[in-house]
Coordinates of C-alpha atoms in Angstrom, one line a residue:
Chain A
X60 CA -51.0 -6.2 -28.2
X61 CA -48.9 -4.1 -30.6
X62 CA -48.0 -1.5 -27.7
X63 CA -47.0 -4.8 -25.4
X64 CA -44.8 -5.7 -28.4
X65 CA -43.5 -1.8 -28.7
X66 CA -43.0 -2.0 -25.1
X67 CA -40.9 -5.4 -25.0
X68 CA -38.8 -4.5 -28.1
X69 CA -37.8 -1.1 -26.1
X70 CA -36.9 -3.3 -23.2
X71 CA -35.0 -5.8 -25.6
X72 CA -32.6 -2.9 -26.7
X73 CA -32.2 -1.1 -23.0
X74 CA -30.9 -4.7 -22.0
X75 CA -28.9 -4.6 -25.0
X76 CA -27.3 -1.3 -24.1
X77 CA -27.2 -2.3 -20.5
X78 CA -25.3 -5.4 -21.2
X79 CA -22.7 -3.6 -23.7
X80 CA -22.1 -1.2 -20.9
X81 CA -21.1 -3.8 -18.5
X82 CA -18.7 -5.9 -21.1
X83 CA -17.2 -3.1 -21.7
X84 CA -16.8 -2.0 -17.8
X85 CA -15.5 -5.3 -17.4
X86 CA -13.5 -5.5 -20.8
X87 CA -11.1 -1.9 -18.9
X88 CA -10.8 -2.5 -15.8
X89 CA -7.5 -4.5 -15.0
X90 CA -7.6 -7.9 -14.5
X91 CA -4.3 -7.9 -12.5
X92 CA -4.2 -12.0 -13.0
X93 CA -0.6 -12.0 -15.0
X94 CA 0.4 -8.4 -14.0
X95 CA 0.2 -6.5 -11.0
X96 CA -1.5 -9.8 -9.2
X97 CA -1.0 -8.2 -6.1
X98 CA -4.9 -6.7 -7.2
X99 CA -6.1 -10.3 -7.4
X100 CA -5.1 -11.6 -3.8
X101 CA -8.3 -10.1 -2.0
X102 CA -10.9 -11.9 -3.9
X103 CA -9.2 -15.2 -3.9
X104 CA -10.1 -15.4 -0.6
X105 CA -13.8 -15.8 -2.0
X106 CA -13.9 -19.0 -3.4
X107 CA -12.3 -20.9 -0.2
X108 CA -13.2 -23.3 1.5
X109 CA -13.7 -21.0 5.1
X110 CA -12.0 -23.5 7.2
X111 CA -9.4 -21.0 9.2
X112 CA -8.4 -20.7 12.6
X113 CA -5.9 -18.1 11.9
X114 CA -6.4 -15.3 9.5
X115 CA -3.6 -12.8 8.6
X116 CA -4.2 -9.3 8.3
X117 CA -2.5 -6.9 6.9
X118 CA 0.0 -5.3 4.3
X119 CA 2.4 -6.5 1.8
X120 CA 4.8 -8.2 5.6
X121 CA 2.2 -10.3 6.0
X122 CA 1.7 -11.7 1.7
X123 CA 4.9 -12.0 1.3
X124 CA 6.1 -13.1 4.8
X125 CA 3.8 -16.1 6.0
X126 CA 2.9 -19.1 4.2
X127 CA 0.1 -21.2 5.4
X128 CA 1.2 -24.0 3.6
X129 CA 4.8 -24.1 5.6
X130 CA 2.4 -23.4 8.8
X131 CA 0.1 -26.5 7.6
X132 CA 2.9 -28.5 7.0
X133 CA 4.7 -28.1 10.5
X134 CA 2.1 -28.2 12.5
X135 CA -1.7 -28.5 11.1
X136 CA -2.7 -24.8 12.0
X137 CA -5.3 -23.7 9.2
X138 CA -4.9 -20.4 8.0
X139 CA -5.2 -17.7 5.5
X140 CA -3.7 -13.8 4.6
X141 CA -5.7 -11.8 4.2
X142 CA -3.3 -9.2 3.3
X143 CA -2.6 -6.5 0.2
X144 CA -0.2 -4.5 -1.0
X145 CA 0.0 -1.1 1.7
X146 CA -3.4 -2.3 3.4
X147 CA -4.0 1.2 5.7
X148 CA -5.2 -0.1 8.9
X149 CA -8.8 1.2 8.6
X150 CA -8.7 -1.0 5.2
X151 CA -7.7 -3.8 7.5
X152 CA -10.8 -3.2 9.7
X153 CA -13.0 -3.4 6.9
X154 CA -11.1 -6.7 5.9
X155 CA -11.5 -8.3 9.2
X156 CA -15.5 -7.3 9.7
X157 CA -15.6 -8.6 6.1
X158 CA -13.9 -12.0 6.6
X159 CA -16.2 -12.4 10.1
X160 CA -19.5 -12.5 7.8
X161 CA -18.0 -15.9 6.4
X162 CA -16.2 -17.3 9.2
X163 CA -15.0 -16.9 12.8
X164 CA -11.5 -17.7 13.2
X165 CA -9.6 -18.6 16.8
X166 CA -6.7 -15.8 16.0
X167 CA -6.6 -12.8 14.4
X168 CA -2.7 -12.3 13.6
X169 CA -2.2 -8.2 12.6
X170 CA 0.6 -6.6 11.3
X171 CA 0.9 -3.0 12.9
X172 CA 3.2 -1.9 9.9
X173 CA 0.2 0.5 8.4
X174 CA -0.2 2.4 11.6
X175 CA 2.5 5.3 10.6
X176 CA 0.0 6.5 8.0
X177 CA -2.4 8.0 9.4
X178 CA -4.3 9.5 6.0
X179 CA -4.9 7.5 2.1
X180 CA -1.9 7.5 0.5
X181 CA -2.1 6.4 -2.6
X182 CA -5.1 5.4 -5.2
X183 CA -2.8 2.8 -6.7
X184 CA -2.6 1.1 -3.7
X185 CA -6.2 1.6 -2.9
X186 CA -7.3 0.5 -6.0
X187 CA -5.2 -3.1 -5.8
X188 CA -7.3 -3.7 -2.5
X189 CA -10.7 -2.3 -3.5
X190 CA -11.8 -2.9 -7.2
X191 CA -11.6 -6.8 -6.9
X192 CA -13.8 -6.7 -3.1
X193 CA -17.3 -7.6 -3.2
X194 CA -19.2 -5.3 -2.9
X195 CA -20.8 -4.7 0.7
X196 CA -21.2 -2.9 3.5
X197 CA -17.7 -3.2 4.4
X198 CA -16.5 -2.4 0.9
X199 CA -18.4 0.9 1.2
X200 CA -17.0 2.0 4.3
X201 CA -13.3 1.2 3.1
X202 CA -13.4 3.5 0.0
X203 CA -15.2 6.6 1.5
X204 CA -12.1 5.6 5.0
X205 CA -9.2 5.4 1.8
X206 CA -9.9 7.9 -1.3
X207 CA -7.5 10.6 -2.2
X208 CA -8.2 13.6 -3.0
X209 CA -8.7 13.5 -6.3
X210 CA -10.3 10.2 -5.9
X211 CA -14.3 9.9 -6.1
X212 CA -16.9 7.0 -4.7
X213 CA -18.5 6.6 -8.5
X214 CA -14.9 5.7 -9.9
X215 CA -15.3 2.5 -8.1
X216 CA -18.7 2.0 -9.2
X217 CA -18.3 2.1 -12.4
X218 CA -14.4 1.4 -13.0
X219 CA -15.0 2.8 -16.8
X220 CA -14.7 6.1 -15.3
X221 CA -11.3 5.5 -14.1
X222 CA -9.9 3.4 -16.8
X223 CA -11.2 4.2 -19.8
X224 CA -7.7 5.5 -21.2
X225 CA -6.8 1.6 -20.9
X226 CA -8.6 1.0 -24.5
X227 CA -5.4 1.6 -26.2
X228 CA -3.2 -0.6 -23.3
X229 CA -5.6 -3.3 -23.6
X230 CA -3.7 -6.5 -24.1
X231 CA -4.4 -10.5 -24.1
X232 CA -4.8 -10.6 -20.3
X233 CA -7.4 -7.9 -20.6
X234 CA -9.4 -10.6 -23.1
X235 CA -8.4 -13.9 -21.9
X236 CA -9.3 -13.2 -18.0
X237 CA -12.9 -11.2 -18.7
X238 CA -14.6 -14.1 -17.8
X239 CA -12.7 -16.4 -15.5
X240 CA -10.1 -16.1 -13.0
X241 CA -6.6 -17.8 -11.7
X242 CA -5.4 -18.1 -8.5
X243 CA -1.5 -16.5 -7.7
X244 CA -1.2 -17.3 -4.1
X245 CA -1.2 -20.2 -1.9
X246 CA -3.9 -19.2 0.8
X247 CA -2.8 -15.4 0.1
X248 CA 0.9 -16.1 0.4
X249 CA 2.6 -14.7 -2.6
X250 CA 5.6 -16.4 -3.9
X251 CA 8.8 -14.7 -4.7
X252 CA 12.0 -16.6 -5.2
X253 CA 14.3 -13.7 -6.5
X254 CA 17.1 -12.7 -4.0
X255 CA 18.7 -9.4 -4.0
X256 CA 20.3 -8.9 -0.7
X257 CA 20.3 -6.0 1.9
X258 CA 22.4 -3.6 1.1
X259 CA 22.7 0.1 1.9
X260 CA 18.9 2.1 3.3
X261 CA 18.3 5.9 3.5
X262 CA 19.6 7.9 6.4
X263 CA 17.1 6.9 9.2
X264 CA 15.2 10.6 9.7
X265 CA 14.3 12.4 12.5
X266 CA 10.0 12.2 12.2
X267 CA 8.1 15.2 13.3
X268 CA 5.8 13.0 15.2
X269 CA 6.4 9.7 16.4
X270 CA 2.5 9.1 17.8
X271 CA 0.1 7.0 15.7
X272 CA -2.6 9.1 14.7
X273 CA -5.9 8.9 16.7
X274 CA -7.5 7.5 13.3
X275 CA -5.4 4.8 13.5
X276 CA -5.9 3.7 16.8
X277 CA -9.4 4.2 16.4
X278 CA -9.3 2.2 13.4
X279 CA -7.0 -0.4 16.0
X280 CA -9.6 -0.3 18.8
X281 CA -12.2 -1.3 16.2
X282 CA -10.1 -4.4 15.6
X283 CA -9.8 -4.8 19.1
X284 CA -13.2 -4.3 20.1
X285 CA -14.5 -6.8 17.2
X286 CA -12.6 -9.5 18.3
X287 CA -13.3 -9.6 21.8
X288 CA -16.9 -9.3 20.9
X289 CA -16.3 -12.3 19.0
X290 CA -14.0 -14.4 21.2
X291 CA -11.2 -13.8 18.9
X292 CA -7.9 -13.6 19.9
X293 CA -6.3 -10.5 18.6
X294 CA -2.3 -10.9 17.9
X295 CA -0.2 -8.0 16.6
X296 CA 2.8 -8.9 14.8
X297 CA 6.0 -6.5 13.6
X298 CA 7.2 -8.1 10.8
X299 CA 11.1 -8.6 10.4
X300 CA 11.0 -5.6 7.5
X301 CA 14.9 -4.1 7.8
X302 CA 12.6 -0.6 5.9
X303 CA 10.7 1.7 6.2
X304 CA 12.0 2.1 9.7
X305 CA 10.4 0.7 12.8
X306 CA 11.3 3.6 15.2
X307 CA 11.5 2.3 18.7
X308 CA 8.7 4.7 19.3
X309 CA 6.7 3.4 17.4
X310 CA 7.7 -0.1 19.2
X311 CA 7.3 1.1 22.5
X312 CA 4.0 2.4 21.5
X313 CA 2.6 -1.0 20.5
X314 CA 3.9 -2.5 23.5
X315 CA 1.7 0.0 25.6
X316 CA -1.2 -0.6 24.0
X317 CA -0.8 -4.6 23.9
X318 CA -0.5 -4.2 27.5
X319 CA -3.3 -1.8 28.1
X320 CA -5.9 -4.4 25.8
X321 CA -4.2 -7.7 27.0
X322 CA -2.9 -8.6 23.3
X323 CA 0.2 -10.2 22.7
X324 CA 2.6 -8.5 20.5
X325 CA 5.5 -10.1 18.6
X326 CA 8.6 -8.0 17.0
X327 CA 9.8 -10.3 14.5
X328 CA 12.8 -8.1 13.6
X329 CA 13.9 -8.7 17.6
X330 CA 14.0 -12.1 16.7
X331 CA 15.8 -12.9 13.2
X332 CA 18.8 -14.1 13.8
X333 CA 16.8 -16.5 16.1
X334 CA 14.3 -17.1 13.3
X335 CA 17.5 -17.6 11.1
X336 CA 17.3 -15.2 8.7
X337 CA 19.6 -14.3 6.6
X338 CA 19.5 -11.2 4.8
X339 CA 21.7 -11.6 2.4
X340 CA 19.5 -14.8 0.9
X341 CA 16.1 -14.4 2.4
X342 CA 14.9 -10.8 1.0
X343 CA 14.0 -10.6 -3.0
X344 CA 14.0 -6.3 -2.3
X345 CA 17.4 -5.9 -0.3
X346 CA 15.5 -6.3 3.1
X347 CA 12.2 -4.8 2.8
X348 CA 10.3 -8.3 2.1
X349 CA 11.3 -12.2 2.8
X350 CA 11.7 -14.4 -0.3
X351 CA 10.7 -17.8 -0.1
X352 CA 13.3 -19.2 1.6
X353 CA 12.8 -16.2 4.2
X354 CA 9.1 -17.0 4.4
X355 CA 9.6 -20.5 4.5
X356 CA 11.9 -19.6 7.8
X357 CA 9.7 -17.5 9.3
X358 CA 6.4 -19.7 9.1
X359 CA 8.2 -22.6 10.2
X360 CA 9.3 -20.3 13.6
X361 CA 5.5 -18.7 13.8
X362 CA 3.3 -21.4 13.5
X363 CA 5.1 -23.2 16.6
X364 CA 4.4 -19.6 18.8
X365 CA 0.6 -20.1 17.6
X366 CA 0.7 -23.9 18.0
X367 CA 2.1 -23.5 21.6
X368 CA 0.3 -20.5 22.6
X369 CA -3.5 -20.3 21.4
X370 CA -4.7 -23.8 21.7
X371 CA -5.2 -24.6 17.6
X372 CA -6.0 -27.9 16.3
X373 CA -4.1 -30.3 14.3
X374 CA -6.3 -30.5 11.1
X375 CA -3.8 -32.9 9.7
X376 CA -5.9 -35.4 11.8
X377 CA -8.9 -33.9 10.0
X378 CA -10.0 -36.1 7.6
X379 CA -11.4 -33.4 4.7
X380 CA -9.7 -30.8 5.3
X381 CA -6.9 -32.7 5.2
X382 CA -7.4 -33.9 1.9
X383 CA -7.5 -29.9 0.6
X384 CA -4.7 -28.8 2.2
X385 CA -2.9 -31.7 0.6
X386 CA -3.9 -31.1 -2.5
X387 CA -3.2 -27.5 -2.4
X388 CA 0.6 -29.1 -0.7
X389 CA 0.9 -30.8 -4.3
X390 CA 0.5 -27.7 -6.6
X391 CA 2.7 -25.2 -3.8
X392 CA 5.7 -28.2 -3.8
X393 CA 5.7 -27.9 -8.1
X394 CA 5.2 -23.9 -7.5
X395 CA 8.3 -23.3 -5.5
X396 CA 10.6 -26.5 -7.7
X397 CA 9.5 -24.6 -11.2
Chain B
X86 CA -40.8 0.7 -33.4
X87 CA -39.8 4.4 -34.9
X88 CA -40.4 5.3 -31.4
X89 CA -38.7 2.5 -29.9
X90 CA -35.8 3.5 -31.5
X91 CA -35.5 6.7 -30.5
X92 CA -36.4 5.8 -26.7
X93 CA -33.3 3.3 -27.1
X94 CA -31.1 6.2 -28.6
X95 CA -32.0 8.7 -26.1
X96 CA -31.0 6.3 -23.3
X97 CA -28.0 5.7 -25.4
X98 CA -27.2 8.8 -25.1
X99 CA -27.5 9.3 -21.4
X100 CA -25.2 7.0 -20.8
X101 CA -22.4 8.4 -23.1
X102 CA -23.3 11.5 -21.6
X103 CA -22.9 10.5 -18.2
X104 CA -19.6 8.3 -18.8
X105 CA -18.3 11.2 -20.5
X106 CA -19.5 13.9 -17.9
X107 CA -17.7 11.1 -14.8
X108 CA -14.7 10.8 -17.3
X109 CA -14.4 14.5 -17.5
X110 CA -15.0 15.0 -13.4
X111 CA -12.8 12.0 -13.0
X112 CA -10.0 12.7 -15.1
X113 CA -7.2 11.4 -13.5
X114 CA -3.9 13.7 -12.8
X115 CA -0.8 11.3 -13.4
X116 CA 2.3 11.9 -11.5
X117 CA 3.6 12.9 -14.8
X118 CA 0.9 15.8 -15.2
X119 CA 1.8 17.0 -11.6
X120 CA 5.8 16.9 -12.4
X121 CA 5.5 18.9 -15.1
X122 CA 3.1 21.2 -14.1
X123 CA 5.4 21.9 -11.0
X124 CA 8.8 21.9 -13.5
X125 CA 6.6 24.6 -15.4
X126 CA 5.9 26.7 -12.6
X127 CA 9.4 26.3 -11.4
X128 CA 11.1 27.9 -14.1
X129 CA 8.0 30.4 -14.9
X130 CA 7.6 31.6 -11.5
X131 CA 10.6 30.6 -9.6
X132 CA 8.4 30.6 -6.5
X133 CA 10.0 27.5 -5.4
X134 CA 12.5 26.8 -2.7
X135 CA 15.7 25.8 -4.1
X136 CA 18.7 24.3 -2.7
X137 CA 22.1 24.9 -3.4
X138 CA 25.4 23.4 -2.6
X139 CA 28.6 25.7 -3.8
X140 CA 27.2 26.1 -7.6
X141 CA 24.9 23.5 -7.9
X142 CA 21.5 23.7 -7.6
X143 CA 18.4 21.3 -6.7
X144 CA 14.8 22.1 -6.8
X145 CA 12.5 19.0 -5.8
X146 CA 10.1 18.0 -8.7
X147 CA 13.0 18.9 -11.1
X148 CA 14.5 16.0 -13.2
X149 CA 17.8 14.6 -11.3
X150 CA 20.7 14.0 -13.2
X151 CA 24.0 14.2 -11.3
X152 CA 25.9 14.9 -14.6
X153 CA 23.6 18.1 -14.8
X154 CA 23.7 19.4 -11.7
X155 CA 27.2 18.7 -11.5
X156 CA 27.2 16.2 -8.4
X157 CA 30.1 13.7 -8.4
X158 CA 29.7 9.7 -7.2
X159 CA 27.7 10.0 -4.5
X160 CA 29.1 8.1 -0.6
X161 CA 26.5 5.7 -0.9
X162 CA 23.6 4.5 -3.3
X163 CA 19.7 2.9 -2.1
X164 CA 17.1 2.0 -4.4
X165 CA 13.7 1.1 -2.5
X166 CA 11.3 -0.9 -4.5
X167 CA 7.5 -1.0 -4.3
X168 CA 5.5 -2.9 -2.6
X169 CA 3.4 -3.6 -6.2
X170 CA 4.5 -1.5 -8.6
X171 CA 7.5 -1.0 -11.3
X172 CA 10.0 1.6 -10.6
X173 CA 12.2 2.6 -7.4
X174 CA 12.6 5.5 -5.4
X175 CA 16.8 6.1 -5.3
X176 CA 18.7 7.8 -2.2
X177 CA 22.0 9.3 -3.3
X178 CA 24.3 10.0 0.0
X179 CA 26.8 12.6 -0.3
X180 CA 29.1 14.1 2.8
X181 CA 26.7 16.4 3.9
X182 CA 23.0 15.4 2.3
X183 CA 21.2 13.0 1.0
X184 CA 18.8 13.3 -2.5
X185 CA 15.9 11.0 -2.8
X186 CA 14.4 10.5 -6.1
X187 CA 10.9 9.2 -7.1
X188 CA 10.6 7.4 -10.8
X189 CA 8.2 9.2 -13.3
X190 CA 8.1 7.7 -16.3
X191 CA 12.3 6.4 -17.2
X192 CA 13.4 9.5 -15.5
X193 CA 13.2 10.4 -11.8
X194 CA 12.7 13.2 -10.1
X195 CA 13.9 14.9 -7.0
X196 CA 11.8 14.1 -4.0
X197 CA 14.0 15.2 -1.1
X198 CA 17.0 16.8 0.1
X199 CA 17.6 16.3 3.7
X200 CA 20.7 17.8 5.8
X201 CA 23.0 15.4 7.3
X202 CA 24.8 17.5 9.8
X203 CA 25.3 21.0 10.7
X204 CA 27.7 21.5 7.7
X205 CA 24.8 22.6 5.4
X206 CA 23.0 25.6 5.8
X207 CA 19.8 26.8 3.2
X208 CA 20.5 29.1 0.9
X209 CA 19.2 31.7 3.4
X210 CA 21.8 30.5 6.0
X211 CA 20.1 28.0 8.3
X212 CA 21.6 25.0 9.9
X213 CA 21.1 22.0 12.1
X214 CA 21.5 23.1 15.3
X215 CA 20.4 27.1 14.9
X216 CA 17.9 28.3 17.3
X217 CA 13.8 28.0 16.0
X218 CA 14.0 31.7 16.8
X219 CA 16.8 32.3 14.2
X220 CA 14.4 30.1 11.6
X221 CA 11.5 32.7 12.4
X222 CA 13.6 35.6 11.6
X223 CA 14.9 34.5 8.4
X224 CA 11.5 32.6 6.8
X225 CA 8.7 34.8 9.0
X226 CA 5.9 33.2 10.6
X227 CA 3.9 31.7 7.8
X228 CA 4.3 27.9 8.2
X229 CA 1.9 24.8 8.4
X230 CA 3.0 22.6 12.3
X231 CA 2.8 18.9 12.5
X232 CA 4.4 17.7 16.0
X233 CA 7.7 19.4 15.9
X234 CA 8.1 20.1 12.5
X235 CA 7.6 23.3 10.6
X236 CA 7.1 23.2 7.3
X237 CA 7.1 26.6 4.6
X238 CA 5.4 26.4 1.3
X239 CA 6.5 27.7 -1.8
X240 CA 4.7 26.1 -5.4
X241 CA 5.2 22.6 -5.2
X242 CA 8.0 22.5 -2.5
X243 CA 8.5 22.3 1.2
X244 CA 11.1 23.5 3.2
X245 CA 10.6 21.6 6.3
X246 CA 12.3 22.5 9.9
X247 CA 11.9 19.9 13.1
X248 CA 12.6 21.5 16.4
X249 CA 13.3 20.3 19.0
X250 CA 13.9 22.5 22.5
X251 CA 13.8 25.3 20.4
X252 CA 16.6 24.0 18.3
X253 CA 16.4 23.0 14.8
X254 CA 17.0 19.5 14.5
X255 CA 16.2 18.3 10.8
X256 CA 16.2 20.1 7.7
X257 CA 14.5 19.2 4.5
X258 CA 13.8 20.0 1.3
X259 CA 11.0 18.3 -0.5
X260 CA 8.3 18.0 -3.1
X261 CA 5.0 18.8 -2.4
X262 CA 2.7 15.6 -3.8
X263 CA -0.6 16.6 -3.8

């Protein structure tokens, strides 16, 4: 009896120390819910109700370019983005497998933006669309496809071991978000109302190699390969970005290989002035991302390609998911007046 | 209980050991560290390439600061933001080059130089527009090849050459990241 006693009271303070250890995992690692939000976007997707017939995939074109809402509103397509700030194409793989696990949508809309980087780039950017994942299979595969060099598979683990110098940044976000979290997008749109419009870009340089890399098509045949295995139809997007460059080589690229796999591919940027944008009101960056009013523009011309074109229903006639997406109408309406 | 408690300490223990044993393998390198460690070399070693127009002179990773070097108003002025992050990378145009900067920290640093026409040459005395054959002579034979482009190493910068039908199409000078 007293070594069952002995035993449990070891046990006792183990869970104690255990417990301390993951408060104070979760007490460092950022919370990115008032700053840097552009962390939070890819486990918002979580908590939704998995009701989508379009999912959005990529980099910060597709977050800050498409609004489901506007989409909803014109013409009752369902849909969510998926996308995060310089999402690398084998990160968008792991994405799509991952969203597949909780539903199966009609289109799978890709922007082909992140196939002129053929290596991890940066563990900033990595780190905005890993630490907030769940953790699975998918999530695995992602960081050992993204790390940097000096980055390691533990680090995400354990996020004490790559922020522990945040003790003496910690603020109030850091306290008041530990335990619960916010939404900052509208179906993974990201809101930005600032204009600054486009005015002089770099020199456009001579590249040393305008072929994607074969990890990147690899990484694009996967996406390929996984929709048609799942009667998904794949759609590959350029969106109307005036930088970084897209080289016509890159553009004539694509086109090949939308031919070659029977995809349809849409250059966005061939068609502004026909979408109506103005980029002298419609960019908050001088041209590298839509504002709202850019966003709103581009949705509104989108959703009637994917209305007309791959046979999506009208869930305004939908009785409950009508009543979401009118709700969530409600809260984006005050969002985009305040 | 004595024992208990020093069971509990000793797996105390094992974890501050570990966290400090991944801290210390995972100690993260800032851009910051990398700048200066490169701005160190540069003026310890001066095994950097270095660019120079008349009397002034560039070395990516250095600070920029026009009133330094000496540049005057530059032709035309970009400032690329982020995708997430604070801070911009800057492109200053002049006649015959453009500098790109990266932010680190307030300041910024030079990232690139890159030749706008023939007018430039290296310091060495290559242009846009000399033969591939004329860039083998003056820098040897000891480069890295991605596609067309020919890049030399020296520290933390690049001098990079694209050639194209054996003529050199694209100069640059840059700062070596990782």
């Amino acid at each position: 009896m007293k070594k069952t006693i002995k035993t449990i009271k070891i046990l006792f303070i183990i869970l104690v120390l255990i417990i301390i250890f993951v408060l104070v995992n979760k007490l460092l690692s950022p919370k990115y819910m008032e700053n840097l939000v552009e962390g939070s976007m890819i486990a918002e997707y979580y908590d939704e109700e998995k009701n989508h017939e379009v999912i959005f995939i990529g980099d910060c074109e597709v977050y800050a370019n498409f609004s489901p809402m506007v989409m909803y509103e014109q013409e009752g397509i369902s849909s969510y983005v998926r996308g995060t700030s310089q999402q690398l194409v084998w990160q968008s793989y792991g994405i799509l497998k991952e969203t597949l696990k909780y539903e199966t949508p009609k289109v799978v809309v890709f922007n082909v933006n992140s196939l002129r980087y053929s290596e991890p780039v940066s563990e900033a950017y990595n780190r905005l669309t890993l630490d907030k994942m769940k953790w699975s299979k998918e999530k695995v595969e992602m960081i050992n496809a993204s790390m940097t060099k000096d980055e390691t598979f533990i680090s995400y683990v354990f996020p004490i071991l790559r922020y522990h110098s945040r003790f003496s940044e910690l603020n109030k976000e850091d306290f008041e978000y530990m335990f619960k979290e916010k939404k900052n997008t509208f179906n993974g749109f990201l809101i930005n109302k600032k204009v600054k419009p486009a005015g002089n870009l770099p020199t456009k340089k001579v590249l040393p190699d305008y072929n994607f890399s074969e990890n990147c098509i690899k990484y694009l045949d996967k996406m390929t390969q996984i929709c048609k295995d799942n009667n998904i139809k794949l759609v590959l997007i350029k969106a109307p970005s005036l930088y970084p460059y897209w080289y016509d080589e890159y553009n004539n690229q694509i086109i090949q290989y939308a031919e070659k796999n029977n995809l349809d591919f849409y250059n966005l940027k061939e068609v502004a002035d026909l979408v109506g944008i103005d980029y002298e009101k419609d960019t908050y960056d001088g041209g590298l991302h839509l504002n709202l009013t850019g966003a709103t523009k581009l949705s509104t011309y989108f959703s009637k390609i994917l209305k007309e074109n791959y046979d999506l229903k009208d869930y305004r006639k939908d009785e409950s998911v009508n009543k979401i997406y009118q709700e969530k109408l409600k809260l984006y309406k005050q969002a985009i007046k305040d | 209980m004595k024992k208990g408690l020093i069971i509990a300490l000793i797996v105390l223990v094992v974890i501050v050991g570990g966290i400090e044993i991944g801290i210390t393998l995972n100690k993260p390198k800032s851009v910051s560290d990398n700048s200066n460690d490169v701005a160190n070399k540069n003026t310890e070693q001066a095994e950097v390439f270095t660019f120079k127009d008349g009397d002034k002179q560039m070395t990516p990773g250095e600070l920029f600061s026009k009133e330094t070097i000496g540049l005057g108003d530059e032709e035309s002025y970009s400032e690329i933001a982020s995708c997430a992050f604070e801070g911009l990378d800057k492109t200053y145009t002049y006649p015959n080059y453009e500098i790109t900067t990266f932010p680190d920290g307030e300041q910024d640093r030079i990232y690139t130089i890159y030749f706008l026409n023939e007018e430039m040459t290296t310091q060495e005395g290559v242009r846009v527009s000399d033969s591939m054959e004329k860039m083998v002579q003056t820098y040897g034979e000891d480069y890295k090849v991605q596609g067309n482009q020919y890049t030399y190493t020296k520290g933390k910068t690049n001098l990079e050459f694209i050639v194209e039908n054996e003529t050199i199409t694209s100069i640059q000078y840059s700062y070596v990241t990782e």
